PDB file of C-alpha atoms in Angstrom:
ATOM      1  CA  MET A  20    -212.694 -23.106   0.706  1.00 74.00           C
ATOM      2  CA  LEU A  21    -210.218 -25.257  -1.257  1.00 80.00           C
ATOM      3  CA  LEU A  22    -211.167 -28.337   0.770  1.00 82.00           C
ATOM      4  CA  ASN A  23    -214.853 -27.778   0.002  1.00 85.00           C
ATOM      5  CA  LEU A  24    -214.175 -27.375  -3.722  1.00 90.00           C
ATOM      6  CA  LEU A  25    -212.160 -30.591  -3.820  1.00 91.00           C
ATOM      7  CA  LEU A  26    -214.874 -32.417  -1.890  1.00 90.00           C
ATOM      8  CA  ILE A  27    -217.543 -31.162  -4.311  1.00 92.00           C
ATOM      9  CA  PHE A  28    -215.447 -32.392  -7.245  1.00 94.00           C
ATOM     10  CA  ILE A  29    -215.046 -35.825  -5.626  1.00 94.00           C
ATOM     11  CA  LEU A  30    -218.804 -36.053  -5.079  1.00 93.00           C
ATOM     12  CA  ILE A  31    -219.525 -34.981  -8.666  1.00 95.00           C
ATOM     13  CA  VAL A  32    -217.339 -37.836  -9.901  1.00 96.00           C
ATOM     14  CA  ILE A  33    -218.400 -40.563  -7.440  1.00 96.00           C
ATOM     15  CA  CYS A  34    -222.152 -39.946  -7.092  1.00 93.00           C
ATOM     16  CA  PRO A  35    -223.026 -40.971 -10.689  1.00 94.00           C
ATOM     17  CA  LEU A  36    -221.280 -44.311 -10.100  1.00 95.00           C
ATOM     18  CA  ILE A  37    -223.272 -44.957  -6.937  1.00 92.00           C
ATOM     19  CA  PHE A  38    -226.486 -44.477  -8.917  1.00 90.00           C
ATOM     20  CA  ASN A  39    -225.372 -46.616 -11.886  1.00 89.00           C
ATOM     21  CA  TYR A  40    -224.423 -43.834 -14.308  1.00 92.00           C
ATOM     22  CA  THR A  41    -221.203 -44.574 -16.176  1.00 92.00           C
ATOM     23  CA  LEU A  42    -220.194 -41.084 -17.318  1.00 93.00           C
ATOM     24  CA  THR A  43    -217.294 -41.033 -14.842  1.00 96.00           C
ATOM     25  CA  LEU A  44    -216.543 -44.764 -14.986  1.00 96.00           C
ATOM     26  CA  ASN A  45    -213.018 -44.567 -16.369  1.00 96.00           C
ATOM     27  CA  LEU A  46    -209.403 -44.590 -15.260  1.00 97.00           C
ATOM     28  CA  THR A  47    -208.918 -40.832 -15.665  1.00 97.00           C
ATOM     29  CA  CYS A  48    -211.740 -39.960 -13.274  1.00 97.00           C
ATOM     30  CA  TYR A  49    -210.438 -42.438 -10.710  1.00 98.00           C
ATOM     31  CA  ILE A  50    -206.965 -40.894 -10.759  1.00 98.00           C
ATOM     32  CA  LEU A  51    -208.395 -37.359 -10.600  1.00 97.00           C
ATOM     33  CA  VAL A  52    -210.306 -38.356  -7.459  1.00 98.00           C
ATOM     34  CA  VAL A  53    -207.118 -39.849  -5.974  1.00 98.00           C
ATOM     35  CA  ILE A  54    -205.241 -36.606  -6.688  1.00 97.00           C
ATOM     36  CA  SER A  55    -208.094 -34.601  -5.138  1.00 97.00           C
ATOM     37  CA  ILE A  56    -207.881 -36.712  -1.976  1.00 97.00           C
ATOM     38  CA  PHE A  57    -204.117 -36.171  -1.819  1.00 97.00           C
ATOM     39  CA  LEU A  58    -204.507 -32.395  -2.252  1.00 96.00           C
ATOM     40  CA  SER A  59    -207.228 -32.286   0.411  1.00 95.00           C
ATOM     41  CA  LEU A  60    -205.042 -34.086   2.929  1.00 95.00           C
ATOM     42  CA  ILE A  61    -202.032 -31.889   2.175  1.00 94.00           C
ATOM     43  CA  TYR A  62    -204.242 -28.832   2.655  1.00 92.00           C
ATOM     44  CA  SER A  63    -205.381 -30.254   6.007  1.00 91.00           C
ATOM     45  CA  ILE A  64    -201.759 -30.638   7.103  1.00 90.00           C
ATOM     46  CA  MET A  65    -200.955 -27.063   6.096  1.00 88.00           C
ATOM     47  CA  THR A  66    -203.938 -25.723   8.040  1.00 87.00           C
ATOM     48  CA  TYR A  67    -203.332 -28.166  10.923  1.00 84.00           C
ATOM     49  CA  THR A  68    -206.903 -29.460  10.778  1.00 87.00           C
ATOM     50  CA  PHE A  69    -208.486 -32.885  10.376  1.00 89.00           C
ATOM     51  CA  PRO A  70    -210.537 -33.273   7.149  1.00 89.00           C
ATOM     52  CA  TRP A  71    -213.737 -34.199   8.966  1.00 90.00           C
ATOM     53  CA  SER A  72    -216.018 -33.288   6.071  1.00 90.00           C
ATOM     54  CA  MET A  73    -214.190 -35.627   3.707  1.00 91.00           C
ATOM     55  CA  PHE A  74    -213.920 -38.416   6.276  1.00 91.00           C
ATOM     56  CA  VAL A  75    -217.649 -38.260   7.077  1.00 92.00           C
ATOM     57  CA  THR A  76    -218.506 -38.069   3.364  1.00 93.00           C
ATOM     58  CA  PHE A  77    -216.632 -41.284   2.673  1.00 94.00           C
ATOM     59  CA  ILE A  78    -218.324 -42.994   5.622  1.00 94.00           C
ATOM     60  CA  ILE A  79    -221.687 -41.995   4.131  1.00 94.00           C
ATOM     61  CA  ILE A  80    -220.601 -43.265   0.693  1.00 95.00           C
ATOM     62  CA  SER A  81    -219.597 -46.577   2.287  1.00 94.00           C
ATOM     63  CA  ILE A  82    -222.950 -46.889   4.083  1.00 95.00           C
ATOM     64  CA  ILE A  83    -224.849 -46.139   0.853  1.00 95.00           C
ATOM     65  CA  MET A  84    -222.812 -48.769  -0.995  1.00 94.00           C
ATOM     66  CA  LEU A  85    -223.540 -51.337   1.717  1.00 94.00           C
ATOM     67  CA  PHE A  86    -227.248 -50.526   1.613  1.00 94.00           C
ATOM     68  CA  LYS A  87    -227.343 -50.639  -2.176  1.00 93.00           C
ATOM     69  CA  HIS A  88    -225.706 -54.077  -2.168  1.00 93.00           C
ATOM     70  CA  ARG A  89    -227.452 -55.355   0.951  1.00 92.00           C
ATOM     71  CA  TYR A  90    -228.144 -58.650  -0.841  1.00 91.00           C
ATOM     72  CA  LEU A  91    -224.539 -59.527   0.062  1.00 92.00           C
ATOM     73  CA  PHE A  92    -225.646 -60.064   3.653  1.00 93.00           C
ATOM     74  CA  SER A  93    -227.879 -62.971   2.599  1.00 91.00           C
ATOM     75  CA  HIS A  94    -225.034 -65.290   1.542  1.00 91.00           C
ATOM     76  CA  THR A  95    -222.373 -66.773   3.795  1.00 93.00           C
ATOM     77  CA  SER A  96    -219.366 -66.133   1.511  1.00 93.00           C
ATOM     78  CA  SER A  97    -220.326 -62.546   0.670  1.00 94.00           C
ATOM     79  CA  ARG A  98    -221.224 -61.843   4.306  1.00 94.00           C
ATOM     80  CA  LEU A  99    -217.762 -63.044   5.332  1.00 95.00           C
ATOM     81  CA  PHE A 100    -216.241 -60.764   2.671  1.00 95.00           C
ATOM     82  CA  ILE A 101    -218.126 -57.767   4.096  1.00 96.00           C
ATOM     83  CA  LYS A 102    -216.948 -58.701   7.592  1.00 95.00           C
ATOM     84  CA  LYS A 103    -213.308 -58.846   6.437  1.00 95.00           C
ATOM     85  CA  LEU A 104    -213.676 -55.581   4.529  1.00 95.00           C
ATOM     86  CA  LEU A 105    -215.113 -53.758   7.541  1.00 95.00           C
ATOM     87  CA  SER A 106    -212.394 -55.225   9.769  1.00 95.00           C
ATOM     88  CA  PHE A 107    -209.747 -54.036   7.305  1.00 93.00           C
ATOM     89  CA  SER A 108    -211.229 -50.515   7.271  1.00 93.00           C
ATOM     90  CA  TYR A 109    -211.602 -50.442  11.058  1.00 94.00           C
ATOM     91  CA  LYS A 110    -207.916 -51.263  11.510  1.00 93.00           C
ATOM     92  CA  PHE A 111    -206.903 -48.333   9.311  1.00 92.00           C
ATOM     93  CA  VAL A 112    -209.178 -45.991  11.265  1.00 93.00           C
ATOM     94  CA  LEU A 113    -207.674 -47.338  14.501  1.00 95.00           C
ATOM     95  CA  TYR A 114    -204.099 -46.889  13.237  1.00 94.00           C
ATOM     96  CA  THR A 115    -204.886 -43.358  12.078  1.00 94.00           C
ATOM     97  CA  SER A 116    -206.443 -42.464  15.444  1.00 94.00           C
ATOM     98  CA  ALA A 117    -203.470 -43.890  17.354  1.00 96.00           C
ATOM     99  CA  LEU A 118    -200.997 -41.980  15.194  1.00 94.00           C
ATOM    100  CA  LEU A 119    -202.934 -38.732  15.590  1.00 91.00           C
ATOM    101  CA  PHE A 120    -202.876 -39.251  19.361  1.00 93.00           C
ATOM    102  CA  ILE A 121    -199.104 -39.798  19.242  1.00 93.00           C
ATOM    103  CA  SER A 122    -198.802 -36.563  17.236  1.00 89.00           C
ATOM    104  CA  THR A 123    -199.840 -34.635  20.371  1.00 88.00           C
ATOM    105  CA  ILE A 124    -196.354 -35.347  21.775  1.00 87.00           C
ATOM    106  CA  GLN A 125    -194.334 -32.143  21.872  1.00 84.00           C
ATOM    107  CA  SER A 126    -191.264 -33.531  20.098  1.00 88.00           C
ATOM    108  CA  PRO A 127    -191.331 -32.042  16.549  1.00 89.00           C
ATOM    109  CA  ILE A 128    -189.780 -35.152  14.970  1.00 91.00           C
ATOM    110  CA  VAL A 129    -192.236 -37.536  16.652  1.00 92.00           C
ATOM    111  CA  LYS A 130    -195.134 -35.177  15.917  1.00 92.00           C
ATOM    112  CA  GLY A 131    -194.143 -34.787  12.262  1.00 92.00           C
ATOM    113  CA  LEU A 132    -193.560 -38.519  11.735  1.00 95.00           C
ATOM    114  CA  SER A 133    -196.821 -39.586  13.400  1.00 95.00           C
ATOM    115  CA  MET A 134    -198.787 -36.940  11.461  1.00 94.00           C
ATOM    116  CA  TRP A 135    -197.244 -38.171   8.216  1.00 96.00           C
ATOM    117  CA  LEU A 136    -197.998 -41.825   8.934  1.00 96.00           C
ATOM    118  CA  ALA A 137    -201.558 -40.899   9.926  1.00 95.00           C
ATOM    119  CA  ILE A 138    -202.022 -39.037   6.647  1.00 95.00           C
ATOM    120  CA  LEU A 139    -200.685 -42.024   4.695  1.00 96.00           C
ATOM    121  CA  CYS A 140    -203.093 -44.382   6.506  1.00 95.00           C
ATOM    122  CA  LEU A 141    -205.997 -42.066   5.765  1.00 95.00           C
ATOM    123  CA  SER A 142    -204.868 -41.726   2.144  1.00 96.00           C
ATOM    124  CA  LEU A 143    -204.807 -45.501   1.730  1.00 96.00           C
ATOM    125  CA  LEU A 144    -208.242 -45.907   3.295  1.00 96.00           C
ATOM    126  CA  LEU A 145    -209.971 -43.194   1.245  1.00 96.00           C
ATOM    127  CA  THR A 146    -208.398 -44.129  -2.090  1.00 97.00           C
ATOM    128  CA  PHE A 147    -209.146 -47.807  -1.427  1.00 97.00           C
ATOM    129  CA  ILE A 148    -212.822 -46.957  -0.868  1.00 97.00           C
ATOM    130  CA  CYS A 149    -212.756 -45.170  -4.233  1.00 97.00           C
ATOM    131  CA  TYR A 150    -211.145 -48.220  -5.825  1.00 98.00           C
ATOM    132  CA  LEU A 151    -213.914 -50.374  -4.398  1.00 97.00           C
ATOM    133  CA  VAL A 152    -216.578 -48.033  -5.824  1.00 97.00           C
ATOM    134  CA  TRP A 153    -215.028 -48.246  -9.308  1.00 98.00           C
ATOM    135  CA  THR A 154    -214.588 -52.014  -9.007  1.00 97.00           C
ATOM    136  CA  VAL A 155    -218.240 -52.560  -8.104  1.00 96.00           C
ATOM    137  CA  SER A 156    -219.362 -50.181 -10.865  1.00 96.00           C
ATOM    138  CA  TYR A 157    -217.381 -52.044 -13.528  1.00 97.00           C
ATOM    139  CA  ARG A 158    -219.008 -55.269 -12.384  1.00 96.00           C
ATOM    140  CA  HIS A 159    -222.556 -53.938 -12.600  1.00 94.00           C
ATOM    141  CA  ARG A 160    -222.312 -51.709 -15.671  1.00 93.00           C
ATOM    142  CA  SER A 161    -224.715 -52.479 -18.498  1.00 90.00           C
ATOM    143  CA  TYR A 162    -222.625 -52.539 -21.667  1.00 93.00           C
ATOM    144  CA  ASN A 163    -224.454 -52.136 -24.983  1.00 90.00           C
ATOM    145  CA  LYS A 164    -221.947 -50.282 -27.156  1.00 92.00           C
ATOM    146  CA  GLU A 165    -220.914 -51.482 -30.599  1.00 94.00           C
ATOM    147  CA  VAL A 166    -217.296 -52.707 -30.650  1.00 96.00           C
ATOM    148  CA  ASP A 167    -214.930 -54.285 -33.156  1.00 95.00           C
ATOM    149  CA  ILE A 168    -212.860 -56.280 -30.679  1.00 97.00           C
ATOM    150  CA  ILE A 169    -213.581 -57.927 -27.342  1.00 98.00           C
ATOM    151  CA  ILE A 170    -210.398 -58.827 -25.458  1.00 98.00           C
ATOM    152  CA  VAL A 171    -210.870 -61.433 -22.732  1.00 98.00           C
ATOM    153  CA  LEU A 172    -207.931 -61.677 -20.343  1.00 97.00           C
ATOM    154  CA  GLY A 173    -206.960 -65.136 -19.168  1.00 95.00           C
ATOM    155  CA  ALA A 174    -206.698 -66.491 -15.642  1.00 93.00           C
ATOM    156  CA  GLY A 175    -204.937 -69.555 -14.265  1.00 90.00           C
ATOM    157  CA  ILE A 176    -206.354 -72.999 -15.084  1.00 93.00           C
ATOM    158  CA  PHE A 177    -205.668 -76.322 -13.365  1.00 92.00           C
ATOM    159  CA  THR A 178    -207.226 -78.694 -15.907  1.00 93.00           C
ATOM    160  CA  GLU A 179    -208.085 -78.374 -19.587  1.00 93.00           C
ATOM    161  CA  PHE A 180    -211.271 -76.573 -18.578  1.00 94.00           C
ATOM    162  CA  VAL A 181    -211.694 -72.964 -17.506  1.00 95.00           C
ATOM    163  CA  THR A 182    -212.087 -72.147 -13.817  1.00 95.00           C
ATOM    164  CA  PRO A 183    -215.304 -70.536 -12.495  1.00 94.00           C
ATOM    165  CA  MET A 184    -213.583 -67.124 -12.401  1.00 95.00           C
ATOM    166  CA  LEU A 185    -212.414 -67.425 -16.012  1.00 96.00           C
ATOM    167  CA  ALA A 186    -215.838 -68.742 -17.031  1.00 97.00           C
ATOM    168  CA  ALA A 187    -217.374 -65.603 -15.496  1.00 97.00           C
ATOM    169  CA  ARG A 188    -215.127 -63.450 -17.710  1.00 97.00           C
ATOM    170  CA  LEU A 189    -216.100 -65.455 -20.789  1.00 98.00           C
ATOM    171  CA  ASP A 190    -219.809 -65.310 -19.928  1.00 97.00           C
ATOM    172  CA  ARG A 191    -219.557 -61.512 -19.650  1.00 97.00           C
ATOM    173  CA  ALA A 192    -217.828 -61.413 -23.034  1.00 97.00           C
ATOM    174  CA  LEU A 193    -220.560 -63.626 -24.496  1.00 97.00           C
ATOM    175  CA  ASP A 194    -223.223 -61.178 -23.294  1.00 96.00           C
ATOM    176  CA  ILE A 195    -221.475 -58.339 -25.130  1.00 96.00           C
ATOM    177  CA  TYR A 196    -220.768 -60.449 -28.228  1.00 96.00           C
ATOM    178  CA  GLN A 197    -224.395 -61.536 -28.576  1.00 94.00           C
ATOM    179  CA  GLN A 198    -225.578 -57.910 -28.494  1.00 92.00           C
ATOM    180  CA  GLN A 199    -223.402 -56.855 -31.427  1.00 90.00           C
ATOM    181  CA  ALA A 200    -225.148 -55.984 -34.685  1.00 80.00           C
ATOM    182  CA  SER A 201    -221.984 -56.144 -36.791  1.00 82.00           C
ATOM    183  CA  ALA A 202    -219.094 -58.605 -37.029  1.00 86.00           C
ATOM    184  CA  THR A 203    -217.110 -58.591 -33.806  1.00 94.00           C
ATOM    185  CA  LYS A 204    -213.975 -60.569 -33.032  1.00 96.00           C
ATOM    186  CA  ILE A 205    -213.084 -61.980 -29.632  1.00 97.00           C
ATOM    187  CA  ILE A 206    -209.414 -62.144 -28.674  1.00 98.00           C
ATOM    188  CA  VAL A 207    -208.804 -64.753 -25.984  1.00 98.00           C
ATOM    189  CA  SER A 208    -205.507 -63.831 -24.361  1.00 97.00           C
ATOM    190  CA  GLY A 209    -203.575 -66.155 -22.073  1.00 95.00           C
ATOM    191  CA  GLY A 210    -200.437 -68.264 -22.323  1.00 94.00           C
ATOM    192  CA  GLN A 211    -199.489 -71.527 -20.673  1.00 93.00           C
ATOM    193  CA  GLY A 212    -197.933 -71.449 -17.227  1.00 88.00           C
ATOM    194  CA  PRO A 213    -195.560 -74.175 -15.982  1.00 88.00           C
ATOM    195  CA  ASP A 214    -198.380 -75.841 -14.025  1.00 89.00           C
ATOM    196  CA  GLU A 215    -201.062 -75.486 -16.711  1.00 92.00           C
ATOM    197  CA  PRO A 216    -201.847 -78.472 -18.994  1.00 95.00           C
ATOM    198  CA  ILE A 217    -202.796 -76.298 -22.005  1.00 95.00           C
ATOM    199  CA  PRO A 218    -202.665 -72.588 -22.877  1.00 95.00           C
ATOM    200  CA  GLU A 219    -205.406 -70.553 -21.239  1.00 96.00           C
ATOM    201  CA  ALA A 220    -206.375 -69.197 -24.669  1.00 96.00           C
ATOM    202  CA  LEU A 221    -207.123 -72.715 -25.937  1.00 96.00           C
ATOM    203  CA  ALA A 222    -209.356 -73.498 -22.954  1.00 96.00           C
ATOM    204  CA  MET A 223    -211.113 -70.165 -23.484  1.00 97.00           C
ATOM    205  CA  GLN A 224    -211.596 -70.838 -27.195  1.00 97.00           C
ATOM    206  CA  ARG A 225    -213.162 -74.233 -26.465  1.00 97.00           C
ATOM    207  CA  TYR A 226    -215.526 -72.674 -23.933  1.00 97.00           C
ATOM    208  CA  LEU A 227    -216.696 -70.001 -26.365  1.00 97.00           C
ATOM    209  CA  ILE A 228    -217.216 -72.499 -29.194  1.00 97.00           C
ATOM    210  CA  ALA A 229    -219.228 -74.716 -26.831  1.00 96.00           C
ATOM    211  CA  HIS A 230    -221.422 -71.686 -26.115  1.00 96.00           C
ATOM    212  CA  GLY A 231    -222.186 -70.937 -29.744  1.00 93.00           C
ATOM    213  CA  VAL A 232    -219.411 -68.613 -30.916  1.00 94.00           C
ATOM    214  CA  ASP A 233    -218.174 -69.248 -34.456  1.00 93.00           C
ATOM    215  CA  LYS A 234    -214.529 -70.352 -34.409  1.00 94.00           C
ATOM    216  CA  THR A 235    -213.711 -67.780 -37.109  1.00 94.00           C
ATOM    217  CA  ASP A 236    -214.734 -65.000 -34.704  1.00 95.00           C
ATOM    218  CA  ILE A 237    -212.194 -66.116 -32.087  1.00 96.00           C
ATOM    219  CA  LEU A 238    -208.595 -64.921 -32.266  1.00 97.00           C
ATOM    220  CA  MET A 239    -206.095 -66.708 -30.037  1.00 96.00           C
ATOM    221  CA  GLU A 240    -203.210 -65.052 -28.233  1.00 96.00           C
ATOM    222  CA  SER A 241    -201.458 -67.859 -26.387  1.00 94.00           C
ATOM    223  CA  HIS A 242    -198.005 -66.474 -25.548  1.00 95.00           C
ATOM    224  CA  SER A 243    -198.652 -63.893 -22.819  1.00 95.00           C
ATOM    225  CA  ILE A 244    -197.493 -64.421 -19.248  1.00 93.00           C
ATOM    226  CA  ASN A 245    -199.051 -61.384 -17.520  1.00 95.00           C
ATOM    227  CA  THR A 246    -201.475 -58.523 -18.096  1.00 96.00           C
ATOM    228  CA  TYR A 247    -198.891 -56.348 -19.830  1.00 97.00           C
ATOM    229  CA  THR A 248    -198.038 -59.024 -22.393  1.00 97.00           C
ATOM    230  CA  ASN A 249    -201.768 -59.790 -22.769  1.00 97.00           C
ATOM    231  CA  PHE A 250    -202.128 -56.357 -24.299  1.00 97.00           C
ATOM    232  CA  LEU A 251    -198.735 -56.292 -26.005  1.00 97.00           C
ATOM    233  CA  TYR A 252    -199.449 -59.423 -28.055  1.00 97.00           C
ATOM    234  CA  SER A 253    -203.140 -58.612 -28.523  1.00 97.00           C
ATOM    235  CA  LYS A 254    -202.128 -55.241 -29.966  1.00 96.00           C
ATOM    236  CA  GLN A 255    -199.977 -57.020 -32.554  1.00 96.00           C
ATOM    237  CA  ILE A 256    -202.962 -59.158 -33.575  1.00 96.00           C
ATOM    238  CA  ILE A 257    -205.184 -56.076 -33.852  1.00 95.00           C
ATOM    239  CA  ASN A 258    -202.600 -54.157 -35.915  1.00 94.00           C
ATOM    240  CA  ASN A 259    -202.246 -57.096 -38.310  1.00 93.00           C
ATOM    241  CA  LEU A 260    -206.009 -57.460 -38.692  1.00 91.00           C
ATOM    242  CA  TYR A 261    -207.112 -53.829 -38.860  1.00 89.00           C
ATOM    243  CA  HIS A 262    -205.626 -50.793 -40.564  1.00 84.00           C
ATOM    244  CA  LYS A 263    -207.992 -48.308 -38.978  1.00 86.00           C
ATOM    245  CA  ALA A 264    -209.018 -47.161 -35.527  1.00 88.00           C
ATOM    246  CA  VAL A 265    -211.035 -49.868 -33.796  1.00 93.00           C
ATOM    247  CA  LYS A 266    -213.371 -49.879 -30.825  1.00 95.00           C
ATOM    248  CA  ILE A 267    -212.156 -52.283 -28.152  1.00 97.00           C
ATOM    249  CA  VAL A 268    -213.604 -53.482 -24.880  1.00 98.00           C
ATOM    250  CA  CYS A 269    -211.601 -55.510 -22.387  1.00 98.00           C
ATOM    251  CA  VAL A 270    -213.366 -58.066 -20.211  1.00 98.00           C
ATOM    252  CA  THR A 271    -211.674 -59.209 -17.026  1.00 98.00           C
ATOM    253  CA  SER A 272    -212.533 -59.712 -13.365  1.00 97.00           C
ATOM    254  CA  GLN A 273    -213.972 -56.628 -11.689  1.00 97.00           C
ATOM    255  CA  PHE A 274    -210.987 -56.084  -9.362  1.00 96.00           C
ATOM    256  CA  HIS A 275    -208.614 -56.185 -12.342  1.00 97.00           C
ATOM    257  CA  VAL A 276    -210.240 -53.672 -14.711  1.00 98.00           C
ATOM    258  CA  LEU A 277    -208.488 -50.461 -13.623  1.00 98.00           C
ATOM    259  CA  ARG A 278    -205.023 -52.022 -13.692  1.00 98.00           C
ATOM    260  CA  ALA A 279    -205.773 -53.565 -17.090  1.00 98.00           C
ATOM    261  CA  LEU A 280    -206.883 -50.182 -18.446  1.00 98.00           C
ATOM    262  CA  ARG A 281    -203.704 -48.537 -17.172  1.00 98.00           C
ATOM    263  CA  LEU A 282    -201.421 -51.153 -18.769  1.00 97.00           C
ATOM    264  CA  ALA A 283    -203.334 -50.913 -22.056  1.00 97.00           C
ATOM    265  CA  GLN A 284    -203.009 -47.138 -21.888  1.00 97.00           C
ATOM    266  CA  LYS A 285    -199.233 -47.424 -21.504  1.00 96.00           C
ATOM    267  CA  LEU A 286    -199.159 -49.467 -24.732  1.00 96.00           C
ATOM    268  CA  GLY A 287    -201.202 -46.876 -26.607  1.00 94.00           C
ATOM    269  CA  LEU A 288    -204.433 -48.890 -26.659  1.00 95.00           C
ATOM    270  CA  SER A 289    -207.635 -46.941 -26.172  1.00 93.00           C
ATOM    271  CA  ILE A 290    -210.063 -49.423 -24.640  1.00 96.00           C
ATOM    272  CA  ASP A 291    -213.162 -49.625 -22.503  1.00 96.00           C
ATOM    273  CA  GLY A 292    -213.493 -51.988 -19.560  1.00 97.00           C
ATOM    274  CA  VAL A 293    -216.106 -54.387 -18.227  1.00 98.00           C
ATOM    275  CA  GLY A 294    -215.802 -56.467 -15.064  1.00 97.00           C
ATOM    276  CA  SER A 295    -217.024 -59.940 -14.219  1.00 97.00           C
ATOM    277  CA  HIS A 296    -217.968 -61.496 -10.892  1.00 95.00           C
ATOM    278  CA  THR A 297    -215.220 -62.564  -8.497  1.00 94.00           C
ATOM    279  CA  PRO A 298    -215.716 -65.374  -5.939  1.00 92.00           C
ATOM    280  CA  TYR A 299    -216.046 -63.745  -2.523  1.00 92.00           C
ATOM    281  CA  HIS A 300    -213.818 -66.146  -0.612  1.00 90.00           C
ATOM    282  CA  PHE A 301    -210.680 -64.484  -2.025  1.00 90.00           C
ATOM    283  CA  PHE A 302    -212.115 -61.184  -3.267  1.00 94.00           C
ATOM    284  CA  LEU A 303    -210.540 -58.988  -0.574  1.00 95.00           C
ATOM    285  CA  HIS A 304    -207.075 -60.444  -1.176  1.00 95.00           C
ATOM    286  CA  VAL A 305    -207.091 -59.784  -4.933  1.00 95.00           C
ATOM    287  CA  LEU A 306    -208.827 -56.440  -4.411  1.00 96.00           C
ATOM    288  CA  ILE A 307    -205.991 -55.187  -2.200  1.00 96.00           C
ATOM    289  CA  LYS A 308    -203.370 -56.696  -4.517  1.00 96.00           C
ATOM    290  CA  ASP A 309    -204.724 -54.975  -7.619  1.00 97.00           C
ATOM    291  CA  TYR A 310    -205.375 -51.713  -5.784  1.00 98.00           C
ATOM    292  CA  LEU A 311    -201.683 -51.636  -4.894  1.00 97.00           C
ATOM    293  CA  GLY A 312    -200.888 -52.662  -8.472  1.00 96.00           C
ATOM    294  CA  VAL A 313    -202.801 -49.693  -9.870  1.00 97.00           C
ATOM    295  CA  MET A 314    -201.202 -47.260  -7.429  1.00 97.00           C
ATOM    296  CA  TYR A 315    -197.764 -48.638  -8.318  1.00 96.00           C
ATOM    297  CA  GLN A 316    -198.416 -47.685 -11.937  1.00 96.00           C
ATOM    298  CA  TYR A 317    -198.527 -44.081 -10.706  1.00 97.00           C
ATOM    299  CA  ARG A 318    -195.405 -44.310  -8.569  1.00 96.00           C
ATOM    300  CA  LEU A 319    -194.181 -40.847  -9.626  1.00 97.00           C
ATOM    301  CA  LEU A 320    -197.402 -39.348  -8.261  1.00 97.00           C
ATOM    302  CA  LEU A 321    -197.030 -41.405  -5.068  1.00 97.00           C
ATOM    303  CA  THR A 322    -193.395 -40.381  -4.660  1.00 97.00           C
ATOM    304  CA  LEU A 323    -194.276 -36.697  -5.021  1.00 97.00           C
ATOM    305  CA  TYR A 324    -197.188 -37.037  -2.607  1.00 97.00           C
ATOM    306  CA  CYS A 325    -195.279 -38.989   0.053  1.00 96.00           C
ATOM    307  CA  SER A 326    -192.215 -36.741  -0.070  1.00 96.00           C
ATOM    308  CA  SER A 327    -194.148 -33.455  -0.117  1.00 96.00           C
ATOM    309  CA  SER A 328    -196.502 -34.563   2.677  1.00 96.00           C
ATOM    310  CA  TRP A 329    -193.492 -35.633   4.772  1.00 96.00           C
ATOM    311  CA  PHE A 330    -191.804 -32.241   4.496  1.00 94.00           C
ATOM    312  CA  ILE A 331    -195.081 -30.401   5.087  1.00 94.00           C
ATOM    313  CA  CYS A 332    -195.800 -32.526   8.185  1.00 94.00           C
ATOM    314  CA  LEU A 333    -192.321 -31.886   9.529  1.00 92.00           C
ATOM    315  CA  TYR A 334    -192.588 -28.160   8.820  1.00 91.00           C
ATOM    316  CA  ALA A 335    -196.025 -27.987  10.458  1.00 89.00           C
ATOM    317  CA  ALA A 336    -194.718 -29.829  13.538  1.00 88.00           C
ATOM    318  CA  PHE A 337    -191.809 -27.413  13.997  1.00 87.00           C
ATOM    319  CA  MET A 338    -194.041 -24.388  13.396  1.00 84.00           C
ATOM    320  CA  TYR A 339    -196.590 -25.652  15.930  1.00 76.00           C
ATOM    321  CA  ASN A 340    -193.878 -26.077  18.577  1.00 70.00           C
ATOM    322  CA  SER A 341    -192.192 -22.750  17.912  1.00 62.00           C
TER     323      SER A 341
END
């Protein structure tokens, strides 16, 4: 009964995203789904059952997502990305299956350890699929809200010009900026790394001016060195400029949105998020990196989940053998 209720909740949250509704497209809903997955898997351990209904549901979600974005199969780079993504998922399914097979050994310690590792593998796979759903949804959302501030997060540059990935972020910001009926400021946030010829913010400012944005509408933040300081220094600019609550949207690459929202949240910034296109040749790498980055931001939750699932697995193994 509990497993079914949790599965229904997960579907209620995820299904709108699959069909391009943004009601649940936020950090809170993502974390609630992650917690629901954790609770479902713990319940499965306690009842000594495999969560087939949830596993099959996520397979169906994955198939629907692939069908919805079937245009990816028509390009070499995106087709290679899909191939790598499926290979990555297959390996986790294989590891989980192998560990569940090992858990049939009668030794309680071996059984408990293999069950625990299998649950962790399954947890990673299911929550990663959720992360992918949110990532894709942030990329394809149609954003037409009125905002006071658009924050564009920087990305590494190699010359005095923006890279294609950074240009994609700026183009997405331009789309939002051009839809605004009232005066809206754009904060370009990015410092200068040791191998960068100029600050990222300066390259971003030049790009926006070249695409028709008035220089007075661009605010430069050129001291940050990472996403956290992007928001830390941007918040100082906002506080100096406004003495009221402001509506803010952050534009960054699609894989980066959830982590950006979490870091902004930790600094007390209430912001919305919009994602831009990411080149497919390194999409999987940065997707995994930022997925782990988001989960690390909730390390207390992970610690509680890993420790409790370990003890429950061990207890279940001893009870099964007794």
